PDB file of C-alpha atoms in Angstrom:
ATOM      1  CA  MET A 862       3.717  36.141   1.000  1.00 48.00           C
ATOM      2  CA  ARG A 863       6.878  37.357   2.236  1.00 60.00           C
ATOM      3  CA  GLY A 864       8.317  33.945   2.957  1.00 78.00           C
ATOM      4  CA  ARG A 865       5.401  31.090   2.295  1.00 92.00           C
ATOM      5  CA  PHE A 866       3.537  29.013   0.012  1.00 96.00           C
ATOM      6  CA  GLU A 867       0.933  27.846  -0.870  1.00 96.00           C
ATOM      7  CA  GLY A 868      -0.756  25.181  -2.877  1.00 97.00           C
ATOM      8  CA  TRP A 869      -3.002  22.986  -3.602  1.00 98.00           C
ATOM      9  CA  TYR A 870      -4.249  18.894  -4.281  1.00 98.00           C
ATOM     10  CA  TYR A 871      -6.327  17.919  -6.460  1.00 98.00           C
ATOM     11  CA  LYS A 872      -6.660  14.379  -6.765  1.00 98.00           C
ATOM     12  CA  HIS A 873      -9.012  12.615  -9.334  1.00 97.00           C
ATOM     13  CA  GLN A 874     -10.076   9.088 -10.068  1.00 95.00           C
ATOM     14  CA  THR A 875     -11.561   7.445 -12.825  1.00 93.00           C
ATOM     15  CA  ASN A 876     -14.526   4.755 -12.123  1.00 83.00           C
ATOM     16  CA  ILE A 877     -12.920   1.569 -11.161  1.00 72.00           C
ATOM     17  CA  GLY A 878     -14.411  -1.099 -13.301  1.00 57.00           C
ATOM     18  CA  VAL A 879     -14.831  -4.826 -13.507  1.00 44.00           C
ATOM     19  CA  ASN A 880     -11.432  -5.881 -13.911  1.00 52.00           C
ATOM     20  CA  GLY A 881     -10.481  -4.196 -11.199  1.00 56.00           C
ATOM     21  CA  ALA A 882      -8.476  -1.602 -12.777  1.00 66.00           C
ATOM     22  CA  SER A 883      -8.344   2.654 -11.589  1.00 80.00           C
ATOM     23  CA  LYS A 884      -6.278   6.246 -13.018  1.00 91.00           C
ATOM     24  CA  SER A 885      -5.303   8.758 -10.792  1.00 95.00           C
ATOM     25  CA  LEU A 886      -4.252  11.792 -11.077  1.00 97.00           C
ATOM     26  CA  ALA A 887      -3.225  14.983  -8.956  1.00 98.00           C
ATOM     27  CA  VAL A 888      -3.164  17.670 -10.494  1.00 98.00           C
ATOM     28  CA  ILE A 889      -1.338  20.403  -7.046  1.00 98.00           C
ATOM     29  CA  PRO A 890      -1.052  23.645  -8.919  1.00 98.00           C
ATOM     30  CA  GLY A 891       1.209  26.713  -6.242  1.00 97.00           C
ATOM     31  CA  ARG A 892       2.834  28.940  -5.756  1.00 97.00           C
ATOM     32  CA  ALA A 893       6.413  29.486  -3.447  1.00 96.00           C
ATOM     33  CA  VAL A 894       8.621  33.043  -3.350  1.00 95.00           C
ATOM     34  CA  ASP A 895      10.490  32.197  -6.112  1.00 90.00           C
ATOM     35  CA  ARG A 896       7.795  30.965  -8.573  1.00 95.00           C
ATOM     36  CA  ALA A 897       4.578  29.439  -9.947  1.00 97.00           C
ATOM     37  CA  PHE A 898       4.052  25.529 -10.490  1.00 98.00           C
ATOM     38  CA  VAL A 899       1.962  22.739 -11.227  1.00 98.00           C
ATOM     39  CA  LEU A 900       2.902  19.003 -10.256  1.00 97.00           C
ATOM     40  CA  VAL A 901       1.092  16.883 -12.271  1.00 97.00           C
ATOM     41  CA  ILE A 902       1.599  12.684 -10.604  1.00 96.00           C
ATOM     42  CA  THR A 903      -0.073  10.195 -12.023  1.00 95.00           C
ATOM     43  CA  ASP A 904       0.300   6.485 -11.213  1.00 90.00           C
ATOM     44  CA  ASN A 905       3.585   6.050 -12.982  1.00 89.00           C
ATOM     45  CA  LYS A 906       5.663   9.263 -13.366  1.00 93.00           C
ATOM     46  CA  SER A 907       5.391  12.883 -11.522  1.00 95.00           C
ATOM     47  CA  TYR A 908       6.137  16.646 -13.511  1.00 96.00           C
ATOM     48  CA  HIS A 909       6.926  19.456 -12.640  1.00 96.00           C
ATOM     49  CA  ILE A 910       5.489  22.151 -14.413  1.00 97.00           C
ATOM     50  CA  SER A 911       7.089  25.873 -13.536  1.00 97.00           C
ATOM     51  CA  TYR A 912       5.265  29.195 -13.959  1.00 98.00           C
ATOM     52  CA  PRO A 913       6.613  33.042 -13.205  1.00 97.00           C
ATOM     53  CA  LEU A 914       4.808  34.632 -10.513  1.00 97.00           C
ATOM     54  CA  TYR A 915       3.002  36.958 -12.680  1.00 97.00           C
ATOM     55  CA  GLU A 916       1.311  33.502 -14.764  1.00 98.00           C
ATOM     56  CA  TYR A 917       0.143  33.284 -11.049  1.00 98.00           C
ATOM     57  CA  HIS A 918      -3.636  34.619 -10.166  1.00 97.00           C
ATOM     58  CA  ASN A 919      -6.035  33.699  -6.758  1.00 96.00           C
ATOM     59  CA  ASP A 920      -9.229  35.251  -6.805  1.00 93.00           C
ATOM     60  CA  GLY A 921     -10.291  33.709  -4.051  1.00 87.00           C
ATOM     61  CA  ASN A 922     -13.303  31.673  -5.998  1.00 90.00           C
ATOM     62  CA  ARG A 923     -10.848  31.427  -9.073  1.00 96.00           C
ATOM     63  CA  LEU A 924      -6.744  30.417  -8.941  1.00 98.00           C
ATOM     64  CA  ARG A 925      -5.320  30.355 -12.721  1.00 98.00           C
ATOM     65  CA  VAL A 926      -1.763  29.030 -13.062  1.00 98.00           C
ATOM     66  CA  GLY A 927      -0.985  29.383 -17.032  1.00 98.00           C
ATOM     67  CA  ARG A 928      -3.888  28.463 -18.665  1.00 98.00           C
ATOM     68  CA  ASN A 929      -4.776  26.241 -15.993  1.00 98.00           C
ATOM     69  CA  THR A 930      -7.617  27.151 -13.900  1.00 98.00           C
ATOM     70  CA  PHE A 931      -8.982  25.753 -10.577  1.00 98.00           C
ATOM     71  CA  THR A 932     -12.332  26.131  -8.873  1.00 97.00           C
ATOM     72  CA  SER A 933     -14.800  24.177  -6.584  1.00 94.00           C
ATOM     73  CA  SER A 934     -16.438  23.376  -9.372  1.00 96.00           C
ATOM     74  CA  GLY A 935     -13.549  21.733 -11.397  1.00 98.00           C
ATOM     75  CA  VAL A 936     -10.269  22.100 -13.297  1.00 98.00           C
ATOM     76  CA  SER A 937      -9.673  22.711 -16.804  1.00 98.00           C
ATOM     77  CA  LEU A 938      -5.980  21.887 -17.747  1.00 98.00           C
ATOM     78  CA  ASP A 939      -4.342  22.988 -20.739  1.00 98.00           C
ATOM     79  CA  ILE A 940      -0.065  21.737 -20.424  1.00 98.00           C
ATOM     80  CA  ALA A 941       1.798  22.483 -23.746  1.00 97.00           C
ATOM     81  CA  ARG A 942       5.753  21.494 -22.267  1.00 96.00           C
ATOM     82  CA  PRO A 943       7.982  18.824 -24.161  1.00 96.00           C
ATOM     83  CA  GLU A 944       8.254  16.942 -21.463  1.00 95.00           C
ATOM     84  CA  LEU A 945       4.514  16.965 -20.195  1.00 96.00           C
ATOM     85  CA  SER A 946       0.800  16.824 -23.225  1.00 97.00           C
ATOM     86  CA  LEU A 947      -1.952  17.720 -21.308  1.00 98.00           C
ATOM     87  CA  TYR A 948      -5.825  18.873 -21.428  1.00 97.00           C
ATOM     88  CA  GLY A 949      -9.047  18.145 -20.638  1.00 98.00           C
ATOM     89  CA  TYR A 950     -11.678  19.117 -17.799  1.00 98.00           C
ATOM     90  CA  ILE A 951     -13.105  17.373 -15.017  1.00 98.00           C
ATOM     91  CA  ALA A 952     -15.848  19.067 -12.802  1.00 98.00           C
ATOM     92  CA  TYR A 953     -17.604  18.111  -9.323  1.00 98.00           C
ATOM     93  CA  THR A 954     -20.423  16.918  -8.016  1.00 98.00           C
ATOM     94  CA  GLY A 955     -21.060  17.004  -4.244  1.00 97.00           C
ATOM     95  CA  LEU A 956     -17.967  18.040  -2.400  1.00 98.00           C
ATOM     96  CA  THR A 957     -18.254  16.746   1.141  1.00 97.00           C
ATOM     97  CA  PRO A 958     -16.790  19.776   3.132  1.00 97.00           C
ATOM     98  CA  ILE A 959     -15.453  19.341   6.532  1.00 97.00           C
ATOM     99  CA  GLY A 960     -17.500  20.608  10.001  1.00 96.00           C
ATOM    100  CA  GLY A 961     -15.051  23.609  10.975  1.00 95.00           C
ATOM    101  CA  ASP A 962     -10.584  24.576  10.195  1.00 97.00           C
ATOM    102  CA  ILE A 963      -8.967  20.734  10.287  1.00 97.00           C
ATOM    103  CA  MET A 964      -6.379  22.947  12.805  1.00 96.00           C
ATOM    104  CA  GLY A 965      -8.851  22.980  15.292  1.00 96.00           C
ATOM    105  CA  PRO A 966      -7.479  26.073  17.738  1.00 95.00           C
ATOM    106  CA  PHE A 967      -4.049  25.413  16.255  1.00 93.00           C
ATOM    107  CA  LYS A 968      -5.831  27.775  12.894  1.00 93.00           C
ATOM    108  CA  TYR A 969      -4.694  31.023  15.626  1.00 93.00           C
ATOM    109  CA  PHE A 970      -1.994  30.883  15.931  1.00 91.00           C
ATOM    110  CA  PRO A 971       1.273  30.950  13.695  1.00 89.00           C
ATOM    111  CA  MET A 972       2.302  27.380  12.690  1.00 91.00           C
ATOM    112  CA  GLU A 973       5.114  25.920  10.202  1.00 93.00           C
ATOM    113  CA  CYS A 974       2.827  25.045   7.814  1.00 95.00           C
ATOM    114  CA  ARG A 975      -1.478  24.954   7.602  1.00 95.00           C
ATOM    115  CA  HIS A 976      -3.326  21.955   6.250  1.00 96.00           C
ATOM    116  CA  GLY A 977      -6.271  21.891   4.490  1.00 97.00           C
ATOM    117  CA  VAL A 978      -9.578  19.405   3.986  1.00 98.00           C
ATOM    118  CA  ILE A 979     -12.175  20.750   1.064  1.00 97.00           C
ATOM    119  CA  SER A 980     -13.947  17.958   0.272  1.00 98.00           C
ATOM    120  CA  MET A 981     -13.052  14.724   1.410  1.00 98.00           C
ATOM    121  CA  ASN A 982     -15.366  12.249  -2.070  1.00 97.00           C
ATOM    122  CA  HIS A 983     -16.994  13.831  -4.629  1.00 97.00           C
ATOM    123  CA  THR A 984     -18.269  12.850  -7.917  1.00 97.00           C
ATOM    124  CA  LEU A 985     -15.937  13.467 -11.788  1.00 98.00           C
ATOM    125  CA  ARG A 986     -17.832  14.381 -15.223  1.00 98.00           C
ATOM    126  CA  GLY A 987     -15.623  14.540 -17.716  1.00 98.00           C
ATOM    127  CA  LEU A 988     -11.737  13.433 -19.178  1.00 96.00           C
ATOM    128  CA  VAL A 989      -8.104  14.519 -19.659  1.00 97.00           C
ATOM    129  CA  ILE A 990      -5.713  14.015 -23.145  1.00 97.00           C
ATOM    130  CA  LEU A 991      -2.361  12.852 -21.241  1.00 96.00           C
ATOM    131  CA  ASP A 992       0.134  12.717 -23.816  1.00 96.00           C
ATOM    132  CA  GLY A 993      -2.100  11.680 -26.535  1.00 95.00           C
ATOM    133  CA  GLU A 994      -4.385   9.141 -24.486  1.00 94.00           C
ATOM    134  CA  THR A 995      -7.474   9.585 -23.394  1.00 95.00           C
ATOM    135  CA  HIS A 996      -8.867   9.231 -19.536  1.00 94.00           C
ATOM    136  CA  ASP A 997     -11.746   9.360 -18.728  1.00 96.00           C
ATOM    137  CA  PHE A 998     -12.728  10.526 -15.549  1.00 96.00           C
ATOM    138  CA  THR A 999     -17.214  10.274 -15.152  1.00 96.00           C
ATOM    139  CA  GLY A1000     -18.203   8.375 -12.441  1.00 95.00           C
ATOM    140  CA  GLY A1001     -15.155   8.616 -10.484  1.00 96.00           C
ATOM    141  CA  ARG A1002     -14.069   9.759  -7.700  1.00 96.00           C
ATOM    142  CA  GLY A1003     -12.062  12.830  -6.569  1.00 97.00           C
ATOM    143  CA  TYR A1004     -10.327  15.053  -3.292  1.00 98.00           C
ATOM    144  CA  ILE A1005      -9.021  18.100  -1.964  1.00 98.00           C
ATOM    145  CA  GLU A1006      -7.272  19.062  -0.179  1.00 98.00           C
ATOM    146  CA  SER A1007      -4.621  23.209   0.898  1.00 97.00           C
ATOM    147  CA  ASP A1008      -1.634  23.408   2.215  1.00 97.00           C
ATOM    148  CA  SER A1009      -0.201  27.684   2.957  1.00 96.00           C
ATOM    149  CA  GLY A1010       3.111  28.509   5.148  1.00 95.00           C
ATOM    150  CA  ARG A1011       6.268  28.215   5.180  1.00 95.00           C
ATOM    151  CA  SER A1012       7.217  24.837   4.606  1.00 93.00           C
ATOM    152  CA  PHE A1013       6.786  21.411   5.266  1.00 91.00           C
ATOM    153  CA  PRO A1014       6.634  19.368   8.505  1.00 91.00           C
ATOM    154  CA  LYS A1015      10.628  17.609   8.027  1.00 90.00           C
ATOM    155  CA  TRP A1016       9.176  14.431   9.835  1.00 93.00           C
ATOM    156  CA  TYR A1017       5.305  13.282   8.249  1.00 94.00           C
ATOM    157  CA  THR A1018       3.937  10.702   7.589  1.00 95.00           C
ATOM    158  CA  TRP A1019       0.009  11.812   5.232  1.00 96.00           C
ATOM    159  CA  VAL A1020      -2.456   9.111   3.892  1.00 97.00           C
ATOM    160  CA  GLN A1021      -5.311   9.642   1.934  1.00 98.00           C
ATOM    161  CA  CYS A1022      -8.293   6.918   1.041  1.00 97.00           C
ATOM    162  CA  ASN A1023     -11.970   7.123  -0.886  1.00 96.00           C
ATOM    163  CA  ALA A1024     -11.065   4.178  -3.016  1.00 94.00           C
ATOM    164  CA  PHE A1025     -13.469   2.169  -0.811  1.00 94.00           C
ATOM    165  CA  ASP A1026     -17.357  -0.463  -2.067  1.00 90.00           C
ATOM    166  CA  GLU A1027     -18.277   1.788   0.956  1.00 92.00           C
ATOM    167  CA  ASP A1028     -19.425   5.023   1.005  1.00 94.00           C
ATOM    168  CA  CYS A1029     -15.813   5.969   3.044  1.00 97.00           C
ATOM    169  CA  SER A1030     -12.930   8.161   2.434  1.00 98.00           C
ATOM    170  CA  ILE A1031      -9.857   9.023   4.668  1.00 98.00           C
ATOM    171  CA  MET A1032      -7.516  11.411   5.289  1.00 98.00           C
ATOM    172  CA  ALA A1033      -4.495  10.564   8.280  1.00 98.00           C
ATOM    173  CA  SER A1034      -1.418  12.019   8.642  1.00 97.00           C
ATOM    174  CA  VAL A1035       0.784  12.497  11.961  1.00 97.00           C
ATOM    175  CA  ALA A1036       3.520  14.955  11.691  1.00 96.00           C
ATOM    176  CA  ARG A1037       5.897  16.533  14.146  1.00 94.00           C
ATOM    177  CA  ILE A1038       5.698  19.927  14.756  1.00 92.00           C
ATOM    178  CA  PRO A1039       7.231  23.466  15.434  1.00 89.00           C
ATOM    179  CA  PHE A1040       6.341  25.195  18.568  1.00 85.00           C
ATOM    180  CA  TYR A1041       6.176  28.696  19.786  1.00 84.00           C
ATOM    181  CA  GLY A1042      10.455  27.182  20.756  1.00 81.00           C
ATOM    182  CA  LEU A1043       9.342  23.403  21.734  1.00 85.00           C
ATOM    183  CA  ARG A1044       8.598  20.527  18.790  1.00 90.00           C
ATOM    184  CA  PHE A1045       5.357  17.379  19.248  1.00 91.00           C
ATOM    185  CA  TRP A1046       3.908  14.660  17.208  1.00 94.00           C
ATOM    186  CA  GLY A1047       0.731  16.072  16.679  1.00 95.00           C
ATOM    187  CA  CYS A1048      -1.841  14.288  14.031  1.00 97.00           C
ATOM    188  CA  ILE A1049      -5.143  15.241  12.249  1.00 98.00           C
ATOM    189  CA  CYS A1050      -7.349  12.645  10.821  1.00 98.00           C
ATOM    190  CA  VAL A1051     -11.726  12.576   8.923  1.00 98.00           C
ATOM    191  CA  VAL A1052     -13.087   9.309   9.179  1.00 98.00           C
ATOM    192  CA  TRP A1053     -15.805  10.267   6.307  1.00 98.00           C
ATOM    193  CA  LEU A1054     -18.218   7.699   6.651  1.00 98.00           C
ATOM    194  CA  ASN A1055     -21.521   7.034   5.341  1.00 96.00           C
ATOM    195  CA  GLY A1056     -21.698  10.696   5.026  1.00 94.00           C
ATOM    196  CA  ARG A1057     -20.587  11.060   9.202  1.00 97.00           C
ATOM    197  CA  GLU A1058     -17.350  12.666  10.072  1.00 98.00           C
ATOM    198  CA  TYR A1059     -14.645  11.343  12.599  1.00 98.00           C
ATOM    199  CA  ARG A1060     -11.736  13.399  14.010  1.00 98.00           C
ATOM    200  CA  LEU A1061      -9.409  12.011  15.419  1.00 98.00           C
ATOM    201  CA  ALA A1062      -7.144  15.226  16.391  1.00 98.00           C
ATOM    202  CA  THR A1063      -4.150  16.510  18.976  1.00 97.00           C
ATOM    203  CA  TYR A1064      -6.511  18.825  19.986  1.00 97.00           C
ATOM    204  CA  ASN A1065      -9.346  16.328  20.822  1.00 98.00           C
ATOM    205  CA  GLY A1066      -7.296  14.119  23.343  1.00 97.00           C
ATOM    206  CA  ALA A1067      -6.160  11.382  20.031  1.00 98.00           C
ATOM    207  CA  LYS A1068      -2.240   9.934  21.019  1.00 98.00           C
ATOM    208  CA  ILE A1069      -0.284   8.497  17.774  1.00 97.00           C
ATOM    209  CA  LEU A1070      -0.055   4.576  19.342  1.00 97.00           C
ATOM    210  CA  ARG A1071       2.413   3.832  16.305  1.00 93.00           C
ATOM    211  CA  ARG A1072       4.601   5.863  13.668  1.00 91.00           C
ATOM    212  CA  GLN A1073       6.383   3.770  11.269  1.00 89.00           C
ATOM    213  CA  ARG A1074       7.180   3.138   8.423  1.00 89.00           C
ATOM    214  CA  GLY A1075       3.908   2.007   5.999  1.00 90.00           C
ATOM    215  CA  GLU A1076       1.475   1.709  10.092  1.00 95.00           C
ATOM    216  CA  ILE A1077       0.001   4.696  11.574  1.00 96.00           C
ATOM    217  CA  GLU A1078      -2.461   3.463  14.443  1.00 98.00           C
ATOM    218  CA  LEU A1079      -4.289   6.563  16.222  1.00 98.00           C
ATOM    219  CA  ARG A1080      -6.571   6.529  19.454  1.00 98.00           C
ATOM    220  CA  GLN A1081      -9.213   9.060  21.149  1.00 98.00           C
ATOM    221  CA  GLY A1082     -11.707   8.202  22.819  1.00 97.00           C
ATOM    222  CA  LYS A1083     -13.610   5.154  22.332  1.00 98.00           C
ATOM    223  CA  TYR A1084     -12.407   6.033  18.539  1.00 98.00           C
ATOM    224  CA  SER A1085      -9.487   4.112  16.583  1.00 98.00           C
ATOM    225  CA  LEU A1086      -8.211   3.658  13.603  1.00 98.00           C
ATOM    226  CA  VAL A1087      -4.789   1.246  13.004  1.00 98.00           C
ATOM    227  CA  VAL A1088      -3.382   1.706   9.298  1.00 98.00           C
ATOM    228  CA  SER A1089      -1.286  -0.338   7.283  1.00 97.00           C
ATOM    229  CA  VAL A1090      -0.078   0.897   3.748  1.00 96.00           C
ATOM    230  CA  ASP A1091       2.879  -0.794   1.440  1.00 90.00           C
ATOM    231  CA  ASP A1092       5.253   1.387   1.874  1.00 78.00           C
ATOM    232  CA  ILE A1093       6.600   1.120  -2.525  1.00 73.00           C
ATOM    233  CA  ALA A1094       8.493   3.488  -4.269  1.00 73.00           C
ATOM    234  CA  GLY A1095       7.025   7.287  -4.282  1.00 83.00           C
ATOM    235  CA  HIS A1096       7.292   9.958  -7.238  1.00 86.00           C
ATOM    236  CA  LYS A1097       9.989  12.490  -6.796  1.00 89.00           C
ATOM    237  CA  LEU A1098       8.073  16.040  -6.386  1.00 91.00           C
ATOM    238  CA  PRO A1099       9.623  18.770  -4.937  1.00 90.00           C
ATOM    239  CA  ALA A1100       8.374  20.787  -1.529  1.00 91.00           C
ATOM    240  CA  PRO A1101       8.789  23.888   0.594  1.00 91.00           C
ATOM    241  CA  GLN A1102      11.274  24.952   2.684  1.00 91.00           C
ATOM    242  CA  SER A1103      11.586  27.983   3.969  1.00 92.00           C
ATOM    243  CA  GLY A1104       9.108  29.405   0.976  1.00 91.00           C
ATOM    244  CA  LYS A1105      10.743  28.690  -1.501  1.00 92.00           C
ATOM    245  CA  MET A1106      10.257  24.861  -3.612  1.00 91.00           C
ATOM    246  CA  ASP A1107      14.346  23.887  -2.430  1.00 88.00           C
ATOM    247  CA  ARG A1108      12.994  20.544  -0.980  1.00 90.00           C
ATOM    248  CA  HIS A1109      12.399  16.998  -2.587  1.00 90.00           C
ATOM    249  CA  ILE A1110       9.632  14.716  -0.990  1.00 89.00           C
ATOM    250  CA  ARG A1111       8.153  10.827  -2.572  1.00 89.00           C
ATOM    251  CA  GLU A1112       4.398  10.582  -2.805  1.00 93.00           C
ATOM    252  CA  THR A1113       3.122   6.505  -4.333  1.00 93.00           C
ATOM    253  CA  LEU A1114      -0.382   8.823  -5.972  1.00 94.00           C
ATOM    254  CA  SER A1115      -1.247   4.805  -5.950  1.00 93.00           C
ATOM    255  CA  CYS A1116      -0.874   1.763  -3.789  1.00 93.00           C
ATOM    256  CA  PRO A1117      -2.343  -0.554  -1.480  1.00 95.00           C
ATOM    257  CA  ALA A1118      -3.472  -0.397   2.507  1.00 96.00           C
ATOM    258  CA  TRP A1119      -5.958  -1.868   4.493  1.00 97.00           C
ATOM    259  CA  PHE A1120      -8.096   0.300   7.201  1.00 98.00           C
ATOM    260  CA  ARG A1121      -9.691  -0.834  10.177  1.00 98.00           C
ATOM    261  CA  PHE A1122     -11.986   2.203  11.632  1.00 98.00           C
ATOM    262  CA  MET A1123     -13.514   0.592  15.453  1.00 98.00           C
ATOM    263  CA  GLU A1124     -14.966   2.172  18.604  1.00 98.00           C
ATOM    264  CA  GLY A1125     -14.492   0.102  21.170  1.00 97.00           C
ATOM    265  CA  ASN A1126     -15.044  -3.062  20.747  1.00 97.00           C
ATOM    266  CA  CYS A1127     -17.541  -2.801  17.157  1.00 97.00           C
ATOM    267  CA  CYS A1128     -15.735  -2.694  14.254  1.00 98.00           C
ATOM    268  CA  LEU A1129     -17.532   0.244  11.727  1.00 98.00           C
ATOM    269  CA  PHE A1130     -15.079   0.421   9.019  1.00 98.00           C
ATOM    270  CA  GLU A1131     -12.731  -1.658   7.248  1.00 98.00           C
ATOM    271  CA  GLY A1132     -11.158  -2.813   3.988  1.00 95.00           C
ATOM    272  CA  GLY A1133      -8.480  -2.621   2.319  1.00 95.00           C
ATOM    273  CA  SER A1134      -8.051  -0.497  -1.773  1.00 95.00           C
ATOM    274  CA  ASP A1135      -5.749  -0.916  -3.783  1.00 93.00           C
ATOM    275  CA  TYR A1136      -5.438   3.319  -4.805  1.00 94.00           C
ATOM    276  CA  ALA A1137      -4.460   5.354  -1.633  1.00 96.00           C
ATOM    277  CA  SER A1138      -1.628   8.038  -1.189  1.00 96.00           C
ATOM    278  CA  TYR A1139       1.274   8.438   0.672  1.00 96.00           C
ATOM    279  CA  GLU A1140       4.010  10.539   1.459  1.00 94.00           C
ATOM    280  CA  CYS A1141       5.901   9.175   4.101  1.00 90.00           C
ATOM    281  CA  MET A1142       8.955  11.763   5.386  1.00 87.00           C
ATOM    282  CA  LEU A1143      10.176  10.075   8.755  1.00 72.00           C
ATOM    283  CA  ASP A1144      14.823   9.578   8.218  1.00 57.00           C
ATOM    284  CA  GLY A1145      16.509  12.313   9.128  1.00 40.00           C
TER     285      GLY A1145
END
């Protein structure tokens, strides 16, 4: 673990009601070289809660940071700080793991950052009390991923959304990747649609046709994906750099986005959502 970090991204979204409104909550537990942490992101704000390393425990099945517990069955939250009060339990059912490691053959090589996808879509049950306000996630949707390594890529774009009318969940990321003294632009993407997984990735021959703020376009053989995001200012979050949480990025937890997934001239999926999550670091 020397010089390395590890973290998990648990996204929760309330059931979209008849008025089209929904609440989102992301919780990111993890550890860096110098401390453990729980990052909390809401639709309107972000929080960075630090813990000493001795309050971090991970036995492979259960992760505990302070009084907060995270498993594949759900999360139990207990944070009482001047800047944030967060309590509650959210259970998960019907997790949808992907078929194999999202890193593909790169899992066998030393990488600056390793990404993992744990569940593309699952059902939620439970509620949390955030600063005295109750949020019931029963019937809502969840998503889980992970990251580990030394640093986040210097330049990257990431988008994720599973708040569609159709049974669909999409995660796509492009990044400038250091690899044995070289650097290349690579991509990983999963489109989980009506129970079937489609994988677009550099190791499968995917090409990045467009990578700019608010825009991603990928093509792999007969498949193509176009993503357009309303690139609004996100919430400031600490991020890993050389194993320490010394860098800052911005994430928008819920923003409008539009997706089109094609197989040749046949449109397999096209739809928009007001609840896409998005990070973009293409400057500098």
